[in-house]
């Protein structure tokens, strides 16, 4: 029988109250808290905490505060920058390319909940992967929803809500986010 974590990683419905998943979230919460509280003059301390959180060394520059659910479902390319107040709900894979810039308060959600209240009361959740190509800029306060993708070189306007695929080399904005012009 598959574990709840295996179901989560396969983007299937799973019980979020599972003890293993609860422990994994608590681990990520503790690492995020340590990262957010660490003095910036600490040098390599931030890098070590991020390596522990993500499970690999990264050259990402992340301004505190930063929050995520698990950390181990986030794949970062080289030279990624998160401005202050970003949140990543990584119950499914979140792939972020190289040279990606996130403005302040950007939220990336791979997590979702069933429409059925009965299922929600039972703790059922599911997720859908998110993919962001190389050289993307996401403006402050944008929200990227489960199952969305953003093509290489795209720019997402501040405050946008991305609910679907945004093609490469386009400027897209709004709620819901839609392509406004080619770049």
JSON list of C-alpha atoms in Angstrom, two decimals:
[
{"chain": "A", "resi": 1, "resn": "UNK", "atom": "CA", "xyz": [0.00, 0.00, 0.00]},
{"chain": "A", "resi": 2, "resn": "UNK", "atom": "CA", "xyz": [1.28, 3.46, -0.91]},
{"chain": "A", "resi": 3, "resn": "UNK", "atom": "CA", "xyz": [2.11, 5.91, 1.84]},
{"chain": "A", "resi": 4, "resn": "UNK", "atom": "CA", "xyz": [0.44, 9.31, 2.04]},
{"chain": "A", "resi": 5, "resn": "UNK", "atom": "CA", "xyz": [3.80, 10.88, 1.15]},
{"chain": "A", "resi": 6, "resn": "UNK", "atom": "CA", "xyz": [4.06, 8.69, -1.98]},
{"chain": "A", "resi": 7, "resn": "UNK", "atom": "CA", "xyz": [0.54, 9.75, -2.95]},
{"chain": "A", "resi": 8, "resn": "UNK", "atom": "CA", "xyz": [1.42, 13.42, -2.39]},
{"chain": "A", "resi": 9, "resn": "UNK", "atom": "CA", "xyz": [4.59, 13.17, -4.48]},
{"chain": "A", "resi": 10, "resn": "UNK", "atom": "CA", "xyz": [2.56, 11.54, -7.28]},
{"chain": "A", "resi": 11, "resn": "UNK", "atom": "CA", "xyz": [0.05, 14.45, -7.23]},
{"chain": "A", "resi": 12, "resn": "UNK", "atom": "CA", "xyz": [-2.72, 12.12, -6.02]},
{"chain": "A", "resi": 13, "resn": "UNK", "atom": "CA", "xyz": [-5.19, 12.81, -3.24]},
{"chain": "A", "resi": 14, "resn": "UNK", "atom": "CA", "xyz": [-3.57, 12.24, 0.15]},
{"chain": "A", "resi": 15, "resn": "UNK", "atom": "CA", "xyz": [-4.23, 12.76, 3.85]},
{"chain": "A", "resi": 16, "resn": "UNK", "atom": "CA", "xyz": [-2.30, 15.87, 4.91]},
{"chain": "A", "resi": 17, "resn": "UNK", "atom": "CA", "xyz": [-2.68, 14.87, 8.58]},
{"chain": "A", "resi": 18, "resn": "UNK", "atom": "CA", "xyz": [-0.36, 11.90, 8.03]},
{"chain": "A", "resi": 19, "resn": "UNK", "atom": "CA", "xyz": [2.34, 11.80, 10.77]},
{"chain": "A", "resi": 20, "resn": "UNK", "atom": "CA", "xyz": [5.23, 11.56, 8.28]},
{"chain": "A", "resi": 21, "resn": "UNK", "atom": "CA", "xyz": [3.98, 14.57, 6.31]},
{"chain": "A", "resi": 22, "resn": "UNK", "atom": "CA", "xyz": [3.30, 16.49, 9.52]},
{"chain": "A", "resi": 23, "resn": "UNK", "atom": "CA", "xyz": [6.89, 15.84, 10.64]},
{"chain": "A", "resi": 24, "resn": "UNK", "atom": "CA", "xyz": [8.23, 16.94, 7.24]},
{"chain": "A", "resi": 25, "resn": "UNK", "atom": "CA", "xyz": [6.26, 20.21, 7.43]},
{"chain": "A", "resi": 26, "resn": "UNK", "atom": "CA", "xyz": [7.47, 20.83, 10.98]},
{"chain": "A", "resi": 27, "resn": "UNK", "atom": "CA", "xyz": [11.06, 20.26, 9.81]},
{"chain": "A", "resi": 28, "resn": "UNK", "atom": "CA", "xyz": [10.61, 22.77, 6.98]},
{"chain": "A", "resi": 29, "resn": "UNK", "atom": "CA", "xyz": [8.94, 25.24, 9.33]},
{"chain": "A", "resi": 30, "resn": "UNK", "atom": "CA", "xyz": [11.86, 25.00, 11.77]},
{"chain": "A", "resi": 31, "resn": "UNK", "atom": "CA", "xyz": [14.42, 25.47, 8.98]},
{"chain": "A", "resi": 32, "resn": "UNK", "atom": "CA", "xyz": [12.50, 28.44, 7.54]},
{"chain": "A", "resi": 33, "resn": "UNK", "atom": "CA", "xyz": [12.30, 29.95, 11.02]},
{"chain": "A", "resi": 34, "resn": "UNK", "atom": "CA", "xyz": [16.07, 29.54, 11.51]},
{"chain": "A", "resi": 35, "resn": "UNK", "atom": "CA", "xyz": [16.73, 30.98, 8.04]},
{"chain": "A", "resi": 36, "resn": "UNK", "atom": "CA", "xyz": [14.42, 33.94, 8.64]},
{"chain": "A", "resi": 37, "resn": "UNK", "atom": "CA", "xyz": [15.96, 34.66, 12.06]},
{"chain": "A", "resi": 38, "resn": "UNK", "atom": "CA", "xyz": [19.62, 34.29, 11.00]},
{"chain": "A", "resi": 39, "resn": "UNK", "atom": "CA", "xyz": [21.59, 37.53, 10.78]},
{"chain": "A", "resi": 40, "resn": "UNK", "atom": "CA", "xyz": [22.45, 38.39, 7.20]},
{"chain": "A", "resi": 41, "resn": "UNK", "atom": "CA", "xyz": [26.07, 39.02, 8.22]},
{"chain": "A", "resi": 42, "resn": "UNK", "atom": "CA", "xyz": [26.35, 35.31, 9.02]},
{"chain": "A", "resi": 43, "resn": "UNK", "atom": "CA", "xyz": [27.71, 34.60, 5.55]},
{"chain": "A", "resi": 44, "resn": "UNK", "atom": "CA", "xyz": [27.46, 30.88, 4.79]},
{"chain": "A", "resi": 45, "resn": "UNK", "atom": "CA", "xyz": [24.79, 30.25, 7.46]},
{"chain": "A", "resi": 46, "resn": "UNK", "atom": "CA", "xyz": [21.98, 31.08, 5.09]},
{"chain": "A", "resi": 47, "resn": "UNK", "atom": "CA", "xyz": [23.46, 28.80, 2.41]},
{"chain": "A", "resi": 48, "resn": "UNK", "atom": "CA", "xyz": [23.76, 25.88, 4.83]},
{"chain": "A", "resi": 49, "resn": "UNK", "atom": "CA", "xyz": [20.15, 26.29, 5.99]},
{"chain": "A", "resi": 50, "resn": "UNK", "atom": "CA", "xyz": [18.89, 26.45, 2.40]},
{"chain": "A", "resi": 51, "resn": "UNK", "atom": "CA", "xyz": [20.91, 23.35, 1.47]},
{"chain": "A", "resi": 52, "resn": "UNK", "atom": "CA", "xyz": [19.31, 21.49, 4.37]},
{"chain": "A", "resi": 53, "resn": "UNK", "atom": "CA", "xyz": [15.83, 22.77, 3.48]},
{"chain": "A", "resi": 54, "resn": "UNK", "atom": "CA", "xyz": [16.00, 21.94, -0.24]},
{"chain": "A", "resi": 55, "resn": "UNK", "atom": "CA", "xyz": [18.24, 18.86, 0.08]},
{"chain": "A", "resi": 56, "resn": "UNK", "atom": "CA", "xyz": [20.95, 20.28, -2.22]},
{"chain": "A", "resi": 57, "resn": "UNK", "atom": "CA", "xyz": [23.33, 23.25, -2.36]},
{"chain": "A", "resi": 58, "resn": "UNK", "atom": "CA", "xyz": [22.00, 26.26, -4.22]},
{"chain": "A", "resi": 59, "resn": "UNK", "atom": "CA", "xyz": [23.28, 29.69, -5.16]},
{"chain": "A", "resi": 60, "resn": "UNK", "atom": "CA", "xyz": [19.75, 31.12, -4.82]},
{"chain": "A", "resi": 61, "resn": "UNK", "atom": "CA", "xyz": [19.48, 34.46, -3.09]},
{"chain": "A", "resi": 62, "resn": "UNK", "atom": "CA", "xyz": [16.43, 34.46, -0.86]},
{"chain": "A", "resi": 63, "resn": "UNK", "atom": "CA", "xyz": [15.48, 37.46, 1.24]},
{"chain": "A", "resi": 64, "resn": "UNK", "atom": "CA", "xyz": [13.80, 36.64, 4.54]},
{"chain": "A", "resi": 65, "resn": "UNK", "atom": "CA", "xyz": [11.09, 36.03, 5.40]},
{"chain": "A", "resi": 66, "resn": "UNK", "atom": "CA", "xyz": [10.63, 32.95, 3.22]},
{"chain": "A", "resi": 67, "resn": "UNK", "atom": "CA", "xyz": [8.19, 30.10, 3.83]},
{"chain": "A", "resi": 68, "resn": "UNK", "atom": "CA", "xyz": [7.58, 26.72, 2.22]},
{"chain": "A", "resi": 69, "resn": "UNK", "atom": "CA", "xyz": [5.73, 23.50, 3.09]},
{"chain": "A", "resi": 70, "resn": "UNK", "atom": "CA", "xyz": [8.46, 20.90, 2.56]},
{"chain": "A", "resi": 71, "resn": "UNK", "atom": "CA", "xyz": [11.44, 22.32, 0.66]},
{"chain": "A", "resi": 72, "resn": "UNK", "atom": "CA", "xyz": [12.35, 19.00, -0.94]},
{"chain": "A", "resi": 73, "resn": "UNK", "atom": "CA", "xyz": [9.85, 19.48, -3.79]},
{"chain": "A", "resi": 74, "resn": "UNK", "atom": "CA", "xyz": [11.47, 22.74, -4.96]},
{"chain": "A", "resi": 75, "resn": "UNK", "atom": "CA", "xyz": [14.06, 22.52, -7.76]},
{"chain": "A", "resi": 76, "resn": "UNK", "atom": "CA", "xyz": [15.95, 25.75, -8.36]},
{"chain": "A", "resi": 77, "resn": "UNK", "atom": "CA", "xyz": [18.15, 26.61, -11.32]},
{"chain": "A", "resi": 78, "resn": "UNK", "atom": "CA", "xyz": [21.23, 28.81, -10.98]},
{"chain": "A", "resi": 79, "resn": "UNK", "atom": "CA", "xyz": [21.00, 32.44, -9.95]},
{"chain": "A", "resi": 80, "resn": "UNK", "atom": "CA", "xyz": [17.39, 32.50, -8.66]},
{"chain": "A", "resi": 81, "resn": "UNK", "atom": "CA", "xyz": [16.32, 35.50, -6.57]},
{"chain": "A", "resi": 82, "resn": "UNK", "atom": "CA", "xyz": [13.35, 35.65, -4.18]},
{"chain": "A", "resi": 83, "resn": "UNK", "atom": "CA", "xyz": [12.59, 39.08, -2.73]},
{"chain": "A", "resi": 84, "resn": "UNK", "atom": "CA", "xyz": [11.06, 39.41, 0.77]},
{"chain": "A", "resi": 85, "resn": "UNK", "atom": "CA", "xyz": [7.89, 37.63, 1.85]},
{"chain": "A", "resi": 86, "resn": "UNK", "atom": "CA", "xyz": [7.71, 34.83, -0.73]},
{"chain": "A", "resi": 87, "resn": "UNK", "atom": "CA", "xyz": [5.72, 31.65, 0.00]},
{"chain": "A", "resi": 88, "resn": "UNK", "atom": "CA", "xyz": [6.08, 28.32, -1.84]},
{"chain": "A", "resi": 89, "resn": "UNK", "atom": "CA", "xyz": [3.51, 25.59, -1.10]},
{"chain": "A", "resi": 90, "resn": "UNK", "atom": "CA", "xyz": [5.41, 22.64, -2.53]},
{"chain": "A", "resi": 91, "resn": "UNK", "atom": "CA", "xyz": [3.17, 19.59, -2.06]},
{"chain": "A", "resi": 92, "resn": "UNK", "atom": "CA", "xyz": [3.98, 18.75, -5.70]},
{"chain": "A", "resi": 93, "resn": "UNK", "atom": "CA", "xyz": [7.09, 19.45, -7.77]},
{"chain": "A", "resi": 94, "resn": "UNK", "atom": "CA", "xyz": [7.94, 23.09, -8.32]},
{"chain": "A", "resi": 95, "resn": "UNK", "atom": "CA", "xyz": [10.62, 23.53, -11.00]},
{"chain": "A", "resi": 96, "resn": "UNK", "atom": "CA", "xyz": [12.18, 26.98, -11.33]},
{"chain": "A", "resi": 97, "resn": "UNK", "atom": "CA", "xyz": [14.70, 27.65, -14.09]},
{"chain": "A", "resi": 98, "resn": "UNK", "atom": "CA", "xyz": [17.90, 29.69, -14.03]},
{"chain": "A", "resi": 99, "resn": "UNK", "atom": "CA", "xyz": [18.07, 33.48, -13.69]},
{"chain": "A", "resi": 100, "resn": "UNK", "atom": "CA", "xyz": [14.50, 33.79, -12.38]},
{"chain": "A", "resi": 101, "resn": "UNK", "atom": "CA", "xyz": [13.51, 36.87, -10.37]},
{"chain": "A", "resi": 102, "resn": "UNK", "atom": "CA", "xyz": [10.59, 36.95, -7.91]},
{"chain": "A", "resi": 103, "resn": "UNK", "atom": "CA", "xyz": [9.33, 40.27, -6.59]},
{"chain": "A", "resi": 104, "resn": "UNK", "atom": "CA", "xyz": [8.25, 40.73, -2.97]},
{"chain": "A", "resi": 105, "resn": "UNK", "atom": "CA", "xyz": [5.32, 38.69, -1.73]},
{"chain": "A", "resi": 106, "resn": "UNK", "atom": "CA", "xyz": [5.13, 36.25, -4.64]},
{"chain": "A", "resi": 107, "resn": "UNK", "atom": "CA", "xyz": [3.24, 33.06, -3.76]},
{"chain": "A", "resi": 108, "resn": "UNK", "atom": "CA", "xyz": [3.64, 29.78, -5.65]},
{"chain": "A", "resi": 109, "resn": "UNK", "atom": "CA", "xyz": [0.99, 27.18, -4.89]},
{"chain": "A", "resi": 110, "resn": "UNK", "atom": "CA", "xyz": [1.25, 23.55, -5.94]},
{"chain": "A", "resi": 111, "resn": "UNK", "atom": "CA", "xyz": [-1.27, 22.71, -3.16]},
{"chain": "A", "resi": 112, "resn": "UNK", "atom": "CA", "xyz": [-5.02, 22.49, -3.62]},
{"chain": "A", "resi": 113, "resn": "UNK", "atom": "CA", "xyz": [-8.10, 21.15, -1.87]},
{"chain": "A", "resi": 114, "resn": "UNK", "atom": "CA", "xyz": [-11.16, 19.23, -3.07]},
{"chain": "A", "resi": 115, "resn": "UNK", "atom": "CA", "xyz": [-14.36, 21.09, -3.84]},
{"chain": "A", "resi": 116, "resn": "UNK", "atom": "CA", "xyz": [-16.22, 18.62, -1.62]},
{"chain": "A", "resi": 117, "resn": "UNK", "atom": "CA", "xyz": [-16.57, 19.91, 1.96]},
{"chain": "A", "resi": 118, "resn": "UNK", "atom": "CA", "xyz": [-16.79, 16.31, 3.21]},
{"chain": "A", "resi": 119, "resn": "UNK", "atom": "CA", "xyz": [-13.38, 15.51, 1.69]},
{"chain": "A", "resi": 120, "resn": "UNK", "atom": "CA", "xyz": [-11.85, 18.72, 3.07]},
{"chain": "A", "resi": 121, "resn": "UNK", "atom": "CA", "xyz": [-13.12, 17.82, 6.57]},
{"chain": "A", "resi": 122, "resn": "UNK", "atom": "CA", "xyz": [-11.27, 14.50, 6.23]},
{"chain": "A", "resi": 123, "resn": "UNK", "atom": "CA", "xyz": [-7.99, 16.33, 5.55]},
{"chain": "A", "resi": 124, "resn": "UNK", "atom": "CA", "xyz": [-7.80, 15.34, 1.89]},
{"chain": "A", "resi": 125, "resn": "UNK", "atom": "CA", "xyz": [-5.49, 17.47, -0.25]},
{"chain": "A", "resi": 126, "resn": "UNK", "atom": "CA", "xyz": [-3.80, 17.16, -3.62]},
{"chain": "A", "resi": 127, "resn": "UNK", "atom": "CA", "xyz": [-1.36, 19.09, -5.69]},
{"chain": "A", "resi": 128, "resn": "UNK", "atom": "CA", "xyz": [-0.34, 19.84, -9.25]},
{"chain": "A", "resi": 129, "resn": "UNK", "atom": "CA", "xyz": [3.21, 20.65, -10.38]},
{"chain": "A", "resi": 130, "resn": "UNK", "atom": "CA", "xyz": [4.31, 24.17, -11.25]},
{"chain": "A", "resi": 131, "resn": "UNK", "atom": "CA", "xyz": [6.97, 24.92, -13.86]},
{"chain": "A", "resi": 132, "resn": "UNK", "atom": "CA", "xyz": [8.77, 28.22, -14.42]},
{"chain": "A", "resi": 133, "resn": "UNK", "atom": "CA", "xyz": [11.28, 28.52, -17.28]},
{"chain": "A", "resi": 134, "resn": "UNK", "atom": "CA", "xyz": [14.64, 30.30, -17.38]},
{"chain": "A", "resi": 135, "resn": "UNK", "atom": "CA", "xyz": [14.93, 34.10, -17.35]},
{"chain": "A", "resi": 136, "resn": "UNK", "atom": "CA", "xyz": [11.42, 34.72, -16.00]},
{"chain": "A", "resi": 137, "resn": "UNK", "atom": "CA", "xyz": [10.55, 37.80, -13.94]},
{"chain": "A", "resi": 138, "resn": "UNK", "atom": "CA", "xyz": [7.51, 37.56, -11.67]},
{"chain": "A", "resi": 139, "resn": "UNK", "atom": "CA", "xyz": [6.32, 40.92, -10.30]},
{"chain": "A", "resi": 140, "resn": "UNK", "atom": "CA", "xyz": [5.54, 41.53, -6.64]},
{"chain": "A", "resi": 141, "resn": "UNK", "atom": "CA", "xyz": [2.39, 40.07, -5.13]},
{"chain": "A", "resi": 142, "resn": "UNK", "atom": "CA", "xyz": [1.76, 37.66, -8.00]},
{"chain": "A", "resi": 143, "resn": "UNK", "atom": "CA", "xyz": [0.18, 34.28, -7.26]},
{"chain": "A", "resi": 144, "resn": "UNK", "atom": "CA", "xyz": [1.04, 31.22, -9.32]},
{"chain": "A", "resi": 145, "resn": "UNK", "atom": "CA", "xyz": [-1.67, 28.55, -8.96]},
{"chain": "A", "resi": 146, "resn": "UNK", "atom": "CA", "xyz": [-1.37, 24.72, -9.03]},
{"chain": "A", "resi": 147, "resn": "UNK", "atom": "CA", "xyz": [-0.69, 23.22, -12.45]},
{"chain": "A", "resi": 148, "resn": "UNK", "atom": "CA", "xyz": [0.45, 26.51, -13.99]},
{"chain": "A", "resi": 149, "resn": "UNK", "atom": "CA", "xyz": [3.53, 26.97, -16.13]},
{"chain": "A", "resi": 150, "resn": "UNK", "atom": "CA", "xyz": [5.44, 30.05, -17.24]},
{"chain": "A", "resi": 151, "resn": "UNK", "atom": "CA", "xyz": [7.59, 29.87, -20.37]},
{"chain": "A", "resi": 152, "resn": "UNK", "atom": "CA", "xyz": [11.20, 30.97, -20.72]},
{"chain": "A", "resi": 153, "resn": "UNK", "atom": "CA", "xyz": [11.74, 34.73, -20.78]},
{"chain": "A", "resi": 154, "resn": "UNK", "atom": "CA", "xyz": [8.18, 35.61, -19.79]},
{"chain": "A", "resi": 155, "resn": "UNK", "atom": "CA", "xyz": [7.34, 38.55, -17.53]},
{"chain": "A", "resi": 156, "resn": "UNK", "atom": "CA", "xyz": [4.40, 38.36, -15.13]},
{"chain": "A", "resi": 157, "resn": "UNK", "atom": "CA", "xyz": [2.94, 41.68, -13.98]},
{"chain": "A", "resi": 158, "resn": "UNK", "atom": "CA", "xyz": [2.71, 42.56, -10.30]},
{"chain": "A", "resi": 159, "resn": "UNK", "atom": "CA", "xyz": [-0.43, 41.32, -8.58]},
{"chain": "A", "resi": 160, "resn": "UNK", "atom": "CA", "xyz": [-1.29, 38.83, -11.32]},
{"chain": "A", "resi": 161, "resn": "UNK", "atom": "CA", "xyz": [-2.92, 35.46, -10.67]},
{"chain": "A", "resi": 162, "resn": "UNK", "atom": "CA", "xyz": [-1.46, 32.82, -12.98]},
{"chain": "A", "resi": 163, "resn": "UNK", "atom": "CA", "xyz": [-4.00, 30.01, -13.47]},
{"chain": "A", "resi": 164, "resn": "UNK", "atom": "CA", "xyz": [-2.75, 28.34, -16.68]},
{"chain": "A", "resi": 165, "resn": "UNK", "atom": "CA", "xyz": [0.21, 28.12, -19.07]},
{"chain": "A", "resi": 166, "resn": "UNK", "atom": "CA", "xyz": [1.85, 31.40, -20.03]},
{"chain": "A", "resi": 167, "resn": "UNK", "atom": "CA", "xyz": [3.93, 31.14, -23.23]},
{"chain": "A", "resi": 168, "resn": "UNK", "atom": "CA", "xyz": [7.61, 32.00, -23.49]},
{"chain": "A", "resi": 169, "resn": "UNK", "atom": "CA", "xyz": [8.67, 35.55, -24.29]},
{"chain": "A", "resi": 170, "resn": "UNK", "atom": "CA", "xyz": [5.39, 37.20, -23.41]},
{"chain": "A", "resi": 171, "resn": "UNK", "atom": "CA", "xyz": [4.25, 39.83, -20.96]},
{"chain": "A", "resi": 172, "resn": "UNK", "atom": "CA", "xyz": [1.19, 38.62, -19.07]},
{"chain": "A", "resi": 173, "resn": "UNK", "atom": "CA", "xyz": [-0.78, 40.30, -16.29]},
{"chain": "A", "resi": 174, "resn": "UNK", "atom": "CA", "xyz": [-4.13, 40.45, -14.58]},
{"chain": "A", "resi": 175, "resn": "UNK", "atom": "CA", "xyz": [-6.57, 38.26, -12.68]},
{"chain": "A", "resi": 176, "resn": "UNK", "atom": "CA", "xyz": [-6.72, 35.83, -14.25]},
{"chain": "A", "resi": 177, "resn": "UNK", "atom": "CA", "xyz": [-3.33, 36.42, -15.83]},
{"chain": "A", "resi": 178, "resn": "UNK", "atom": "CA", "xyz": [-3.45, 36.68, -19.61]},
{"chain": "A", "resi": 179, "resn": "UNK", "atom": "CA", "xyz": [-0.94, 37.49, -22.31]},
{"chain": "A", "resi": 180, "resn": "UNK", "atom": "CA", "xyz": [-0.90, 41.20, -23.15]},
{"chain": "A", "resi": 181, "resn": "UNK", "atom": "CA", "xyz": [1.94, 41.24, -25.69]},
{"chain": "A", "resi": 182, "resn": "UNK", "atom": "CA", "xyz": [4.97, 39.43, -27.05]},
{"chain": "A", "resi": 183, "resn": "UNK", "atom": "CA", "xyz": [8.44, 40.40, -25.92]}
]
